[in-house]
Short mmCIF file of C-alpha atoms in Angstrom, two decimals:
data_model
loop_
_atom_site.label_atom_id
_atom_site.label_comp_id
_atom_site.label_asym_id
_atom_site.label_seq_id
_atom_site.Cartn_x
_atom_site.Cartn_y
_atom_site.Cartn_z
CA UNK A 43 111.73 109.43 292.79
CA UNK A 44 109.25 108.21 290.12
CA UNK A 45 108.84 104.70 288.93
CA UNK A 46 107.37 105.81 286.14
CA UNK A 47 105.93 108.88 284.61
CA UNK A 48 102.22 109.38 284.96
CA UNK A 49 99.84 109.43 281.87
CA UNK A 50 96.90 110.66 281.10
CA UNK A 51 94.42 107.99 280.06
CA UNK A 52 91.23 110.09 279.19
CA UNK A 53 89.84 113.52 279.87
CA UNK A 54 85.91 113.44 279.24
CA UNK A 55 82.85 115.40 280.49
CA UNK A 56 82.08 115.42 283.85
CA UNK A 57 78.58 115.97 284.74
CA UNK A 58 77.65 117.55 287.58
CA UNK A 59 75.68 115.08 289.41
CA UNK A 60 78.92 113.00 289.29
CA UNK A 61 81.18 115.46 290.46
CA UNK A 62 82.94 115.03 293.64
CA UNK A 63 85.15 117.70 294.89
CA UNK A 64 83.97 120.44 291.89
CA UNK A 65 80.80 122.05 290.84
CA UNK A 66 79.51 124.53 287.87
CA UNK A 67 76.93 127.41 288.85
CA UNK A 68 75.71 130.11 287.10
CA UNK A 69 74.99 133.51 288.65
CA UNK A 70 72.12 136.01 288.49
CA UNK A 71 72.98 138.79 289.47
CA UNK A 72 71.93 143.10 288.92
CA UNK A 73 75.29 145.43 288.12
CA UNK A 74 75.65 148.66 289.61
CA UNK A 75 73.98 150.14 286.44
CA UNK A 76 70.48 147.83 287.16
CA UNK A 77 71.58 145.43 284.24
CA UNK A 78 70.65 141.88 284.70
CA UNK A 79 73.49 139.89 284.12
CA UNK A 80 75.05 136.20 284.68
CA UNK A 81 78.26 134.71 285.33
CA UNK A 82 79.96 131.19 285.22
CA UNK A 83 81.97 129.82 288.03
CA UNK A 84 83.34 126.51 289.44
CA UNK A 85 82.45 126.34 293.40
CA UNK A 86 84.80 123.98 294.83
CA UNK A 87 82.27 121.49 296.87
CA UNK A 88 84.51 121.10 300.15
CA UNK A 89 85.24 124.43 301.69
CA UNK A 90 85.69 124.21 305.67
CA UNK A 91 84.00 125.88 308.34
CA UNK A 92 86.01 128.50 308.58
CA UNK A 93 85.09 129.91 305.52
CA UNK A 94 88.44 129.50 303.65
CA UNK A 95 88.96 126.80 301.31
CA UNK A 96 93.17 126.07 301.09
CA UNK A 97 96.42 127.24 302.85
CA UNK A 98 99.56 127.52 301.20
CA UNK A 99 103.02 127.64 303.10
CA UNK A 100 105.56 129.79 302.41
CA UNK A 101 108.52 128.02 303.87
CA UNK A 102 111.43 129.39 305.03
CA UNK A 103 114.77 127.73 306.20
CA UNK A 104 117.36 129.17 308.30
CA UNK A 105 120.47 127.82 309.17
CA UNK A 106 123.59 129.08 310.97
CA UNK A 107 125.96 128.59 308.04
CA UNK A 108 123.76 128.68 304.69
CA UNK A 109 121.56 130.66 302.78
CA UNK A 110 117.92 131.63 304.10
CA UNK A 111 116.26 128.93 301.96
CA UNK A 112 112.72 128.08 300.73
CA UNK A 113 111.55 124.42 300.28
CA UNK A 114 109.07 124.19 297.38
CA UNK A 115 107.14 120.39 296.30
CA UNK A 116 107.12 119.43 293.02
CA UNK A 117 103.99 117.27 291.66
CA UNK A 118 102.26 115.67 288.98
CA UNK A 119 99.42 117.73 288.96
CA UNK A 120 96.46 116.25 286.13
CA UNK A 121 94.88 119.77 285.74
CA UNK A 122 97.72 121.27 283.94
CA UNK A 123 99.26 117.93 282.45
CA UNK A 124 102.63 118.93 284.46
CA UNK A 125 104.98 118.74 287.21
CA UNK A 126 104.16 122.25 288.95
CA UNK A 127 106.22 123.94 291.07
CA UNK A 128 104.82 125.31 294.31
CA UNK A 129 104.76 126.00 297.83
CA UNK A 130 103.03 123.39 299.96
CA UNK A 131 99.94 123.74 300.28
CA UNK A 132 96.20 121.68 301.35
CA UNK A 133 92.64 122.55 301.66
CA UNK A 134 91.32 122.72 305.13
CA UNK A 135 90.06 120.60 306.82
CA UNK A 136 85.86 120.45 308.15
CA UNK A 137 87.12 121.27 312.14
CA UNK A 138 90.18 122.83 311.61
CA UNK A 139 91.02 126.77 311.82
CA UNK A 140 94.02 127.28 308.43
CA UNK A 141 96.78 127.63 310.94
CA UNK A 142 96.46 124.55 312.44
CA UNK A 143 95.66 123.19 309.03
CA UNK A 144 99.02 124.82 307.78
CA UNK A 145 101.00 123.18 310.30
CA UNK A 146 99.51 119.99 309.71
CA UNK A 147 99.73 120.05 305.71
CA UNK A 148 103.84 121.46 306.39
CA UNK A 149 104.27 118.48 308.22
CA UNK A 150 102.83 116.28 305.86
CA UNK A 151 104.32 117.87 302.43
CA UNK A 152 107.59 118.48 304.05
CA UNK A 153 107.72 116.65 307.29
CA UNK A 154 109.17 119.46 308.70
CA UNK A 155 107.48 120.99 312.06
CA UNK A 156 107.57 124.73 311.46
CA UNK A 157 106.86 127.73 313.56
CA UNK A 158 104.19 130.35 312.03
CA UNK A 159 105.96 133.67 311.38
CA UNK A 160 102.35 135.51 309.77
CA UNK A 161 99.19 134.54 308.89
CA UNK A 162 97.77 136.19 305.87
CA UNK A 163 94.21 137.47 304.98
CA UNK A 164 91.43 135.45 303.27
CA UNK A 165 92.10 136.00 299.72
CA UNK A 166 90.72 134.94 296.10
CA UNK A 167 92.39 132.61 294.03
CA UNK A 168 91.07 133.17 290.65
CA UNK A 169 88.57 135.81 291.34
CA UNK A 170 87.02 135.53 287.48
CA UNK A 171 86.95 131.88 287.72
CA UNK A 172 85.78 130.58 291.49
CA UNK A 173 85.19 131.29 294.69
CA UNK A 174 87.82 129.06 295.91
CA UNK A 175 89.93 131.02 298.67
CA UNK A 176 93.25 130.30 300.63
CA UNK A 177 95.28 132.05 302.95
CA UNK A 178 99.43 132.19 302.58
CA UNK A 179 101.16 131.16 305.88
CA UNK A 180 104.52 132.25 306.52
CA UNK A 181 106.47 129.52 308.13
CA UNK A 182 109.93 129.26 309.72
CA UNK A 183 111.99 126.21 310.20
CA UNK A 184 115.41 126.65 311.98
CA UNK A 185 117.32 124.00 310.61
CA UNK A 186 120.36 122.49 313.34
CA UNK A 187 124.11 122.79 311.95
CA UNK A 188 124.84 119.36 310.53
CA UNK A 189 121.30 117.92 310.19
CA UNK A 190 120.82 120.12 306.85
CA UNK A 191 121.07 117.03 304.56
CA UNK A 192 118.69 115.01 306.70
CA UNK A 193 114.76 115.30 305.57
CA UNK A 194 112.43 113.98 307.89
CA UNK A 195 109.84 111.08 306.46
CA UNK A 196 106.84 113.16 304.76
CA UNK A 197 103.67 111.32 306.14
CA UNK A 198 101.66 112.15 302.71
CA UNK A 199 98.05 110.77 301.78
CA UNK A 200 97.23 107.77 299.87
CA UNK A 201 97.98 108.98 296.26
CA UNK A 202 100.70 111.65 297.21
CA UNK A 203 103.72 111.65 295.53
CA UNK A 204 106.04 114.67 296.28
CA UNK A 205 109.11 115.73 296.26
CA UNK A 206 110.96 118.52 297.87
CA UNK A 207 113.71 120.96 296.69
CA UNK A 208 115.70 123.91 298.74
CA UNK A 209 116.25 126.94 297.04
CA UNK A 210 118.12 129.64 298.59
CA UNK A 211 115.57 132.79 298.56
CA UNK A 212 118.23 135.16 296.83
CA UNK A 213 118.18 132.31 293.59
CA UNK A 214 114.53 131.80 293.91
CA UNK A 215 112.99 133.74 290.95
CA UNK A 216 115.86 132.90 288.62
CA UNK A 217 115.44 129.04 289.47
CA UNK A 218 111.61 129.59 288.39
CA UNK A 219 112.51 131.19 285.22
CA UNK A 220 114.45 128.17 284.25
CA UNK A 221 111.89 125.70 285.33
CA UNK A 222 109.56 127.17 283.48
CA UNK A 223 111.91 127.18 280.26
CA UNK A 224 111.25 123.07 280.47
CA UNK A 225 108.40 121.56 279.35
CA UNK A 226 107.89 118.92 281.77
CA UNK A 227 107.37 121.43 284.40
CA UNK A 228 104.97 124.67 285.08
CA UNK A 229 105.38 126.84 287.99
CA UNK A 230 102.51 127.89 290.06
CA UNK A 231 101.11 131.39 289.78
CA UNK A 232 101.23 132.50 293.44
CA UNK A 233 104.63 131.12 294.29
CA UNK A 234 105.76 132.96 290.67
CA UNK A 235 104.18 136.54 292.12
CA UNK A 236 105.58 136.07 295.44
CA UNK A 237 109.15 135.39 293.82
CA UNK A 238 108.73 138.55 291.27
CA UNK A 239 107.63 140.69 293.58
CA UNK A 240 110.80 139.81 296.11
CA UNK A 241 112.95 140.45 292.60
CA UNK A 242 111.17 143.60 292.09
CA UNK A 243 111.99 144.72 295.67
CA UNK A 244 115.52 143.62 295.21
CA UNK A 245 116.48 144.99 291.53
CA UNK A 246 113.58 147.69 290.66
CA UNK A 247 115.40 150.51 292.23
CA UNK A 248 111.56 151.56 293.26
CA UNK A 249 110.71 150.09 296.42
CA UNK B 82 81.17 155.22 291.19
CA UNK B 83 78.42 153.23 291.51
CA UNK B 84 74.23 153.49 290.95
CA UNK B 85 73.92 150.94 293.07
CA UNK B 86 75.40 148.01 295.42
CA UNK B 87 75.14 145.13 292.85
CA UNK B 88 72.68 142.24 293.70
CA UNK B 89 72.75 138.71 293.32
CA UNK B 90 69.51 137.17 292.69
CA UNK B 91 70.35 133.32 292.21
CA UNK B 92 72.47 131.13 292.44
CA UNK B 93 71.71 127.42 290.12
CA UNK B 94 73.08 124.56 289.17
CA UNK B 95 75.06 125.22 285.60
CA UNK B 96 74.79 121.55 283.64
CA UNK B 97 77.90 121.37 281.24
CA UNK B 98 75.83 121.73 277.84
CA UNK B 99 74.49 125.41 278.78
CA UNK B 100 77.79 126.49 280.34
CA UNK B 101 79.42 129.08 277.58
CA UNK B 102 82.65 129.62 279.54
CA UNK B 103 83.80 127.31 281.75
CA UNK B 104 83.15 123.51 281.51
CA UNK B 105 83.96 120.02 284.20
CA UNK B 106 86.17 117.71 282.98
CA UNK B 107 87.38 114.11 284.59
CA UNK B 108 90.80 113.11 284.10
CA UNK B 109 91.79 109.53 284.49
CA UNK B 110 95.28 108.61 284.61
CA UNK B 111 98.06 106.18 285.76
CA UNK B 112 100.06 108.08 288.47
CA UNK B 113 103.94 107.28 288.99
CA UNK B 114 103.35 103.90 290.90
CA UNK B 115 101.30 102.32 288.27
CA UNK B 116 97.74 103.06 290.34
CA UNK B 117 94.57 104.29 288.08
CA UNK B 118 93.59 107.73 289.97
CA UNK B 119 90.92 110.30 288.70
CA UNK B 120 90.89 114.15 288.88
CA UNK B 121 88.20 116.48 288.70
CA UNK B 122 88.94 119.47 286.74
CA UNK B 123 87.38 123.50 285.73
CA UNK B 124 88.79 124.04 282.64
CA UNK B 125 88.25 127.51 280.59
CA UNK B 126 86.79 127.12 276.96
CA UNK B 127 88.01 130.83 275.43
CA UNK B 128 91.98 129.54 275.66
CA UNK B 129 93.43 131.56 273.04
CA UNK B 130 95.86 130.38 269.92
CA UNK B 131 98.96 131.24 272.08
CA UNK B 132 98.32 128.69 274.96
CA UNK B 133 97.93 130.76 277.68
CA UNK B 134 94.01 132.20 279.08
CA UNK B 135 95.04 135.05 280.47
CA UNK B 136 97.23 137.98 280.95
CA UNK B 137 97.78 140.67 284.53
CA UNK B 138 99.74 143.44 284.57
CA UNK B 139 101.97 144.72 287.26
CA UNK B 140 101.53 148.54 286.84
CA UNK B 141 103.92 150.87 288.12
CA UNK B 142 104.18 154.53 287.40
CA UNK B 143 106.72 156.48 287.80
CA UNK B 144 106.60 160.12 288.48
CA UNK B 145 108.83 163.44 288.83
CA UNK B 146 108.50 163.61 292.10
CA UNK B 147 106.03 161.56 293.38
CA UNK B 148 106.58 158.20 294.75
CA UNK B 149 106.72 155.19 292.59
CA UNK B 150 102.99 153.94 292.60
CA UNK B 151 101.11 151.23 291.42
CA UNK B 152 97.67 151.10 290.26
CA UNK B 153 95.06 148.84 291.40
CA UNK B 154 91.59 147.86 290.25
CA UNK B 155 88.49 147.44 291.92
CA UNK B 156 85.81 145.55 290.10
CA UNK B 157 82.43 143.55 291.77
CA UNK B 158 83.27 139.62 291.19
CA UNK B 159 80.52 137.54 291.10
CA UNK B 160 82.19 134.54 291.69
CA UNK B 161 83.04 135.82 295.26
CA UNK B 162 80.44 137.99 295.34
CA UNK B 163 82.48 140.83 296.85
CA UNK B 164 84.77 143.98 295.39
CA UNK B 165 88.00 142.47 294.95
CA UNK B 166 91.33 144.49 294.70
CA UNK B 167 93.06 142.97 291.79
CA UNK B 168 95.82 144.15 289.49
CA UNK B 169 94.11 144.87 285.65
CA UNK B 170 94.01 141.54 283.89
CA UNK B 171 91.72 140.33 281.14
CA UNK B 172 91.66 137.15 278.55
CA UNK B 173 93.81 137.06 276.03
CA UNK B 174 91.55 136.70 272.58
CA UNK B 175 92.05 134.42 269.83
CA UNK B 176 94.84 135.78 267.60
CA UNK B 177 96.67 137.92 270.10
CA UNK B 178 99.84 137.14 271.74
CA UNK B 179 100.00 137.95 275.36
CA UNK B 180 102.07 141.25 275.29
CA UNK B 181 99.23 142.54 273.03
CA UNK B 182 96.94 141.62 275.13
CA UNK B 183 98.65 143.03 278.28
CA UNK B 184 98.91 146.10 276.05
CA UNK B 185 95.03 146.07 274.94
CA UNK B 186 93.83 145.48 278.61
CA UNK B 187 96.02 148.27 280.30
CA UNK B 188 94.55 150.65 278.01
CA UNK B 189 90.88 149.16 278.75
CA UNK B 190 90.97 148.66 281.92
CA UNK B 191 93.05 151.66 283.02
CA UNK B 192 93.26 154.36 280.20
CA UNK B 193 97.04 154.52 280.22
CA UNK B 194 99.63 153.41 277.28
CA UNK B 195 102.49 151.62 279.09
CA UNK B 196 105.91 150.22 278.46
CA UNK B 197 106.45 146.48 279.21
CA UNK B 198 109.09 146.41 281.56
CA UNK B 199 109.22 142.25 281.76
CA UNK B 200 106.90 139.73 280.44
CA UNK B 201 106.77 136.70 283.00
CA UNK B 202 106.50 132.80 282.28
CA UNK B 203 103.61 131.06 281.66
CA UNK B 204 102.28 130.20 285.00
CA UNK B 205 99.28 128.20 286.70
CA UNK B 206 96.57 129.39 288.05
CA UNK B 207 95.42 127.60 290.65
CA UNK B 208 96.86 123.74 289.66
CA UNK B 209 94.56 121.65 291.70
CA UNK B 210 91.43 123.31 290.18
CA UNK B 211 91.88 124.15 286.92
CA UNK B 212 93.95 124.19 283.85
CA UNK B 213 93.67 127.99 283.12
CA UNK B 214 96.76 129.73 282.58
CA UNK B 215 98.25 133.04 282.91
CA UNK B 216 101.26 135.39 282.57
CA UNK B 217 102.67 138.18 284.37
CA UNK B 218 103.59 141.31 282.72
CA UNK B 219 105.19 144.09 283.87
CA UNK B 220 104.17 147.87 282.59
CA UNK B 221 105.83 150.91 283.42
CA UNK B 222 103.87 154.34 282.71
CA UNK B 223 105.53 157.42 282.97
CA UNK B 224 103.29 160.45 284.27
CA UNK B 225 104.29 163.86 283.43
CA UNK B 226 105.14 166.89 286.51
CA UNK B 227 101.30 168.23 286.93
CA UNK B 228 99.28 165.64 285.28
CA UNK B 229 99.26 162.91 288.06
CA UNK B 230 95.57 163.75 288.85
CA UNK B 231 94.41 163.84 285.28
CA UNK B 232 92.78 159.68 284.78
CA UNK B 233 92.30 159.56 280.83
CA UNK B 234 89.02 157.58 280.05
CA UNK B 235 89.08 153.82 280.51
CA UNK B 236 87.54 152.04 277.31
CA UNK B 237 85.81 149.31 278.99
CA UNK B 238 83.53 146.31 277.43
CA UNK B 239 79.77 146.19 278.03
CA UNK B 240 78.94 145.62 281.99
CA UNK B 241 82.68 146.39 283.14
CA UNK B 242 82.59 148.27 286.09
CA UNK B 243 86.00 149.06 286.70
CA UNK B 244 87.27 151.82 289.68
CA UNK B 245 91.23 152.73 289.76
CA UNK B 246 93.35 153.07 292.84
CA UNK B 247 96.91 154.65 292.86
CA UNK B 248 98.96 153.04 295.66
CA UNK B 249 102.81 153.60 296.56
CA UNK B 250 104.45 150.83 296.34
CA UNK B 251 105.90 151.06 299.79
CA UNK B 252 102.30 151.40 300.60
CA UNK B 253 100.88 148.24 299.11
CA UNK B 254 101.16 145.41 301.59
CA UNK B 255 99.91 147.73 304.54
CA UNK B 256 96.90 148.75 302.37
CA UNK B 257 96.10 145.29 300.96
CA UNK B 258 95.95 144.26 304.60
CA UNK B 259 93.84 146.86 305.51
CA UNK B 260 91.34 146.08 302.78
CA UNK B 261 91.53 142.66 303.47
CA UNK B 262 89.50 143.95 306.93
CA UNK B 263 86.73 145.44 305.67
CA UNK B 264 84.17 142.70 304.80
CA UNK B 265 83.09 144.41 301.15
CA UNK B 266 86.23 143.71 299.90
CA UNK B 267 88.70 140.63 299.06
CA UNK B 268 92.27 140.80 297.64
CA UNK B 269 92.77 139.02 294.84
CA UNK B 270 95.70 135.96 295.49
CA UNK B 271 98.22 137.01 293.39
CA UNK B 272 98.36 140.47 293.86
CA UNK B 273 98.49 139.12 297.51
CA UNK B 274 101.71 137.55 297.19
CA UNK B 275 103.33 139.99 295.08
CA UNK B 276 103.25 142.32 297.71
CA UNK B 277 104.05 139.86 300.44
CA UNK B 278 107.63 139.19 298.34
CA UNK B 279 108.79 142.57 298.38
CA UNK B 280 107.39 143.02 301.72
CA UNK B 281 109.47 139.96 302.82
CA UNK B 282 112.57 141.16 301.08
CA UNK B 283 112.07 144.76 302.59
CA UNK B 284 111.36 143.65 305.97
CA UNK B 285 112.44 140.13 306.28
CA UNK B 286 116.42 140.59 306.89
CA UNK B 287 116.62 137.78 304.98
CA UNK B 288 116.91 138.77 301.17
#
């Protein structure tokens, strides 16, 4: 897909008055015990009005005569030096509610129209780190007999560069154990839990 | 549990040189089609020796004849200044390796020795924020006929605050939801999707 592979030219300071998208605060707060204590944490500067700052997509693919499937992007991502492995996913936009936002961003990552099977609750994405939030969104493409080897055009913003792989749900955590054996790639945290836990369902004998 | 509700009291701008813990960094770099492109970045400055910043731990017990459980935490977070339902996870310090750290913090955080069942790849956090880092491991702890209600103590650092909550597991995606309702609490992402896989595989007729 690549022409070439991206490099990092320099990682320096970033003060906050020149920060775009990010910010640093500190916290004041009083524990439950009436101790007056601080903490750190980086505020992401663009969270919609609907209070939530990202969707995510977890994408599945049916098909008459293969394997429920999940389609996950692969990208260059500069905060962690590597080609991660995730679900798609997008912040929000300012007038958008996250489902319509999901739809949009599915479309976009995948170029795949989907059809929203659940919505999931608000929830934190590093709860020690930020108050950065997303919700997962199930989504279901039925996929025509025949047209399984024919991906729509993504429509993806100026500085996008994504690709897409299937992976049949039953090989899904195994796939991301191997991955992650490579250097050149790191999966991403929620997709990994999501996968473990369907494992854990699968193989614990617990559940 | 608590004295009190915890209070915040302010909320400031955090310049770089008095941050302790978490610091902004800009990335410039050359993406696949030759274009410069910058990145903001939140980058953690306690990584430890081993890589990785962190370490969670996917707690089940097992029991005679009780169902097989998992146990949650419930901690204030600052950062999104509610009670968030997390699993126990904690930073990994300077000359650990992960399992001891998964280990160190299951004891802390939760009072009980456990078994690692599976320790997980090395996995993002949240990749278009931050470089942090984390892995998954998986502790089984075995509880005795008749002691099920006996918590031993938690040995927790200065200002943790840390309550425990024994869920089934065939409970946990129900009861995450239903927290997820009540506006004093927030489920923490990964935990999220953990449960949402084995929900999925459970109820999806798909895996």
């Amino acid at each position: 897909m690549s022409k070439q592979e991206p490099q990092v030219v320099s990682i320096t300071d970033l003060p906050l008055e020149k920060a775009k998208w990010v910010t640093l605060k500190k916290i004041d707060f009083i524990d439950q015990t009436g101790t007056p204590r601080t903490w750190e944490v980086a505020i992401r500067k663009t969270t919609s009005k609907s209070g939530v700052d990202a969707v995510a997509m977890g994408t599945i693919f049916v098909h008459p005569s293969k394997p429920p499937s999940t389609m996950l992007v692969i990208q260059y991502r500069p905060p962690v030096g590597k080609y991660t492995i995730e679900w798609p996913a997008g912040l929000i936009d300012a007038d958008e509610t996250p489902e319509e936002a999901a739809v949009r961003e599915m479309k976009e990552e995948t170029g795949y129209e989907g059809r929203i099977l659940e919505s999931g609750p608000v929830v934190s994405s590093d709860p020690g780190l930020t108050n950065a939030t997303l919700k997962l969104v199930m989504v279901e493409v039925k996929l025509p007999e025949g047209e399984e080897n024919i991906m729509p055009d993504q429509k993806l913003d100026d500085g996008e560069l994504i690709e897409r792989v299937m992976v049949p749900l039953s090989e899904l955590y195994d796939r991301l154990i191997q991955w992650s054996k490579e250097d050149k790639y790191m999966i991403a945290g929620k997709l990994f839990y999501f996968a473990a836990g369907m494992h854990f369902a699968k193989n614990s004998g617990y559940v």
